[in-house]
Structures are given as C-alpha cells and as structure tokens.
mmCIF file of C-alpha atoms in Angstrom:
data_model
loop_
_atom_site.group_PDB
_atom_site.id
_atom_site.type_symbol
_atom_site.label_atom_id
_atom_site.label_comp_id
_atom_site.label_asym_id
_atom_site.label_seq_id
_atom_site.Cartn_x
_atom_site.Cartn_y
_atom_site.Cartn_z
ATOM 1 C CA MET A 1 -2.862 3.347 -14.893
ATOM 2 C CA ALA A 2 -5.812 3.294 -18.085
ATOM 3 C CA HIS A 3 -6.762 -0.353 -17.491
ATOM 4 C CA VAL A 4 -7.170 0.287 -13.981
ATOM 5 C CA GLU A 5 -9.467 3.610 -15.335
ATOM 6 C CA ARG A 6 -11.076 1.378 -17.579
ATOM 7 C CA LEU A 7 -11.937 -1.357 -14.312
ATOM 8 C CA MET A 8 -13.126 2.149 -12.483
ATOM 9 C CA ASP A 9 -15.275 3.131 -15.483
ATOM 10 C CA ILE A 10 -17.306 -0.990 -15.782
ATOM 11 C CA ASP A 11 -17.888 -0.429 -11.351
ATOM 12 C CA ALA A 12 -15.939 1.321 -9.441
ATOM 13 C CA THR A 13 -17.627 0.048 -6.242
ATOM 14 C CA ASP A 14 -15.036 -3.135 -6.751
ATOM 15 C CA PRO A 15 -12.817 -2.512 -3.752
ATOM 16 C CA MET A 16 -9.910 -4.184 -5.720
ATOM 17 C CA VAL A 17 -10.287 -1.754 -8.540
ATOM 18 C CA LEU A 18 -11.085 0.880 -5.987
ATOM 19 C CA LEU A 19 -7.624 0.088 -4.379
ATOM 20 C CA SER A 20 -5.969 -0.498 -6.949
ATOM 21 C CA PHE A 21 -6.981 3.015 -8.544
ATOM 22 C CA ALA A 22 -6.700 4.677 -5.109
ATOM 23 C CA GLU A 23 -3.043 3.308 -4.878
ATOM 24 C CA LEU A 24 -1.312 4.175 -8.446
ATOM 25 C CA ALA A 25 -2.598 7.871 -8.389
ATOM 26 C CA LEU A 26 -0.924 7.600 -4.680
ATOM 27 C CA ASP A 27 2.150 7.711 -7.104
ATOM 28 C CA THR A 28 1.786 10.840 -8.266
ATOM 29 C CA PRO A 29 0.612 13.127 -5.083
ATOM 30 C CA ASP A 30 1.684 16.716 -6.846
ATOM 31 C CA ASP A 31 -1.775 15.692 -9.194
ATOM 32 C CA ARG A 32 -4.439 17.372 -7.350
ATOM 33 C CA SER A 33 -6.936 16.244 -9.847
ATOM 34 C CA LEU A 34 -6.415 12.992 -9.485
ATOM 35 C CA MET A 35 -6.336 13.734 -5.720
ATOM 36 C CA ASP A 36 -9.839 14.982 -5.581
ATOM 37 C CA ARG A 37 -11.013 11.301 -7.554
ATOM 38 C CA VAL A 38 -9.595 9.195 -4.993
ATOM 39 C CA VAL A 39 -11.045 11.209 -2.337
ATOM 40 C CA ARG A 40 -14.745 11.094 -4.006
ATOM 41 C CA ALA A 41 -13.929 7.737 -5.327
ATOM 42 C CA THR A 42 -13.192 6.216 -2.165
ATOM 43 C CA VAL A 43 -15.707 8.751 0.281
ATOM 44 C CA HIS A 44 -19.040 6.151 0.549
ATOM 45 C CA VAL A 45 -15.677 3.696 1.979
ATOM 46 C CA GLU A 46 -16.936 2.212 5.047
ATOM 47 C CA ASN A 47 -13.896 0.028 7.016
ATOM 48 C CA GLU A 48 -15.477 -3.344 7.307
ATOM 49 C CA THR A 49 -12.774 -5.335 5.682
ATOM 50 C CA PRO A 50 -8.777 -5.100 5.459
ATOM 51 C CA VAL A 51 -9.708 -4.096 1.672
ATOM 52 C CA ASP A 52 -11.279 -1.163 3.134
ATOM 53 C CA THR A 53 -8.717 -0.576 5.476
ATOM 54 C CA ALA A 54 -5.927 -0.315 2.278
ATOM 55 C CA ILE A 55 -8.411 2.283 0.541
ATOM 56 C CA LEU A 56 -8.580 4.393 3.450
ATOM 57 C CA LEU A 57 -5.043 4.939 3.870
ATOM 58 C CA TYR A 58 -4.760 6.061 0.455
ATOM 59 C CA ARG A 59 -8.169 8.223 1.251
ATOM 60 C CA GLY A 60 -6.308 9.603 4.092
ATOM 61 C CA ARG A 61 -3.223 10.635 1.622
ATOM 62 C CA ALA A 62 -5.098 12.258 -0.844
ATOM 63 C CA LEU A 63 -7.244 14.165 1.766
ATOM 64 C CA ALA A 64 -2.924 14.479 3.084
ATOM 65 C CA ALA A 65 -1.713 15.908 -0.437
ATOM 66 C CA LEU A 66 -4.606 18.235 -1.068
ATOM 67 C CA GLY A 67 -3.320 20.060 1.980
ATOM 68 C CA LEU A 68 -6.577 19.222 4.423
ATOM 69 C CA PRO A 69 -4.859 17.383 7.596
ATOM 70 C CA ASP A 70 -7.143 17.448 10.064
ATOM 71 C CA ALA A 71 -9.504 15.106 7.199
ATOM 72 C CA ALA A 72 -7.294 13.093 6.984
ATOM 73 C CA ILE A 73 -6.165 12.428 10.789
ATOM 74 C CA ASP A 74 -10.377 11.855 10.660
ATOM 75 C CA VAL A 75 -9.563 9.192 8.094
ATOM 76 C CA PHE A 76 -6.587 7.878 9.322
ATOM 77 C CA THR A 77 -8.086 7.267 12.589
ATOM 78 C CA LEU A 78 -11.229 5.695 10.967
ATOM 79 C CA ALA A 79 -9.324 2.957 9.859
ATOM 80 C CA ASN A 80 -7.493 2.671 13.075
ATOM 81 C CA ARG A 81 -10.145 1.051 14.532
ATOM 82 C CA ARG A 82 -10.992 -2.118 12.665
ATOM 83 C CA ARG A 83 -8.803 -4.197 14.158
ATOM 84 C CA LYS A 84 -9.855 -7.656 13.919
ATOM 85 C CA ASP A 85 -8.318 -8.894 10.540
ATOM 86 C CA GLY A 86 -5.970 -6.212 10.158
ATOM 87 C CA PRO A 87 -3.037 -7.030 8.544
ATOM 88 C CA ASP A 88 -0.251 -5.267 11.606
ATOM 89 C CA GLY A 89 1.985 -3.464 8.720
ATOM 90 C CA LEU A 90 -0.909 -1.894 7.457
ATOM 91 C CA LEU A 91 -2.534 -0.596 11.322
ATOM 92 C CA HIS A 92 1.041 0.825 12.034
ATOM 93 C CA GLN A 93 1.530 2.353 8.408
ATOM 94 C CA ILE A 94 -1.588 4.024 9.628
ATOM 95 C CA ARG A 95 -0.894 5.194 13.399
ATOM 96 C CA TYR A 96 2.426 6.553 11.484
ATOM 97 C CA GLU A 97 0.817 8.774 9.047
ATOM 98 C CA ARG A 98 -1.860 9.605 11.748
ATOM 99 C CA ALA A 99 1.100 10.620 13.796
ATOM 100 C CA VAL A 100 3.405 12.444 11.670
ATOM 101 C CA LEU A 101 0.203 14.889 10.351
ATOM 102 C CA TYR A 102 -0.266 15.019 14.463
ATOM 103 C CA HIS A 103 2.966 16.508 14.486
ATOM 104 C CA GLU A 104 2.485 18.339 11.510
ATOM 105 C CA THR A 105 -0.249 20.198 12.912
ATOM 106 C CA GLY A 106 1.245 21.027 16.172
ATOM 107 C CA GLN A 107 -0.487 18.212 18.845
ATOM 108 C CA ARG A 108 3.011 17.377 19.307
ATOM 109 C CA ALA A 109 2.373 15.368 22.308
ATOM 110 C CA ARG A 110 -0.333 13.080 20.799
ATOM 111 C CA ALA A 111 2.618 12.133 18.255
ATOM 112 C CA ARG A 112 4.465 11.867 20.488
ATOM 113 C CA GLN A 113 2.366 9.081 22.177
ATOM 114 C CA GLN A 114 1.305 7.950 18.458
ATOM 115 C CA PHE A 115 5.295 7.008 17.612
ATOM 116 C CA GLU A 116 5.901 5.636 21.505
ATOM 117 C CA ARG A 117 2.973 3.164 20.099
ATOM 118 C CA ILE A 118 4.399 1.956 17.356
ATOM 119 C CA TYR A 119 7.487 1.498 18.272
ATOM 120 C CA ALA A 120 6.207 -0.187 21.529
ATOM 121 C CA ALA A 121 4.669 -3.026 18.141
ATOM 122 C CA ASN A 122 7.582 -2.449 16.507
ATOM 123 C CA PRO A 123 10.659 -0.755 17.330
ATOM 124 C CA GLY A 124 12.118 -0.755 13.605
ATOM 125 C CA PHE A 125 9.341 0.443 12.141
ATOM 126 C CA GLU A 126 9.987 3.608 9.687
ATOM 127 C CA ASP A 127 12.035 6.708 11.116
ATOM 128 C CA VAL A 128 9.776 5.710 14.990
ATOM 129 C CA ALA A 129 13.107 5.193 17.136
ATOM 130 C CA GLN A 130 14.980 8.236 15.709
ATOM 131 C CA ARG A 131 11.816 10.550 15.526
ATOM 132 C CA LEU A 132 11.508 9.411 19.681
ATOM 133 C CA GLY A 133 15.284 10.296 19.626
ATOM 134 C CA ILE A 134 16.111 6.448 20.478
ATOM 135 C CA GLY A 135 19.189 5.150 19.550
ATOM 136 C CA GLY A 136 22.158 5.778 16.445
#
C-alpha cells in the first residue's frame, strides 16, 4: 500500500494507479477514513473503459462500506452500463453486488430479478442459486 500511496501522490488520475489503490483499500472496508479516500479519489471516474468499470466496482463497495447503499446502487448501475468490452465476470460481480444491496434495502423484487438474470447467464456464480432457492 505504501508504494501505491506514493504513486497516488505522483498521479492520482492514472487509472491503473487508482484501480490499485481502490483494490488495496477495499481489503480493509472497516476503515471508514480509507473508504472515504476511495470515494473522494474516484469521484470523477467515468465509465469509459473496462478499467473504469473496475474502479467503479470498488467505488460502489466503498460507498456501501460507508453505509450509503443507495449511492452504491447508483454507482453499480453506472458501472453496469458499459457492456462492450466489459469482462463478463466483472459485470456479473457488479450486478450481484447491486442485487445484494437491493435485497438489503428491502427492494426484494428487484433483487430477485437481478439474481435471476445472473443465474441465467452463469448458474454457478457466487451464491445466486442458493439465494433463488434452486438446488442444494
């Protein structure tokens, strides 16, 4: 993390540096100050490349860790809009985390709809089958 911190001091706008910082920071989601730094550092990220999409995944996770589920849902929705050139696994992860937040915020029908879509595309993804009551 110390190396990434130095790179952030040099150029906090470099997408790979930002992605590395956010990824490492999310190893300690209970550190509210660090989560705030992730949110602040990623505020201007647009969803133009697969790297941006990955950064937005971590931004959404940081917002959720700060207790801001609706803001996290908005970020996951923005990240989900980039489908061209987006790695399927990354997009499934974004949809999954958004569905979990839907469920946690009482939007059960929306959560189920998202889980069903994920299951249709990748039946073995995370615990989606279990959440849908399918299989063992």
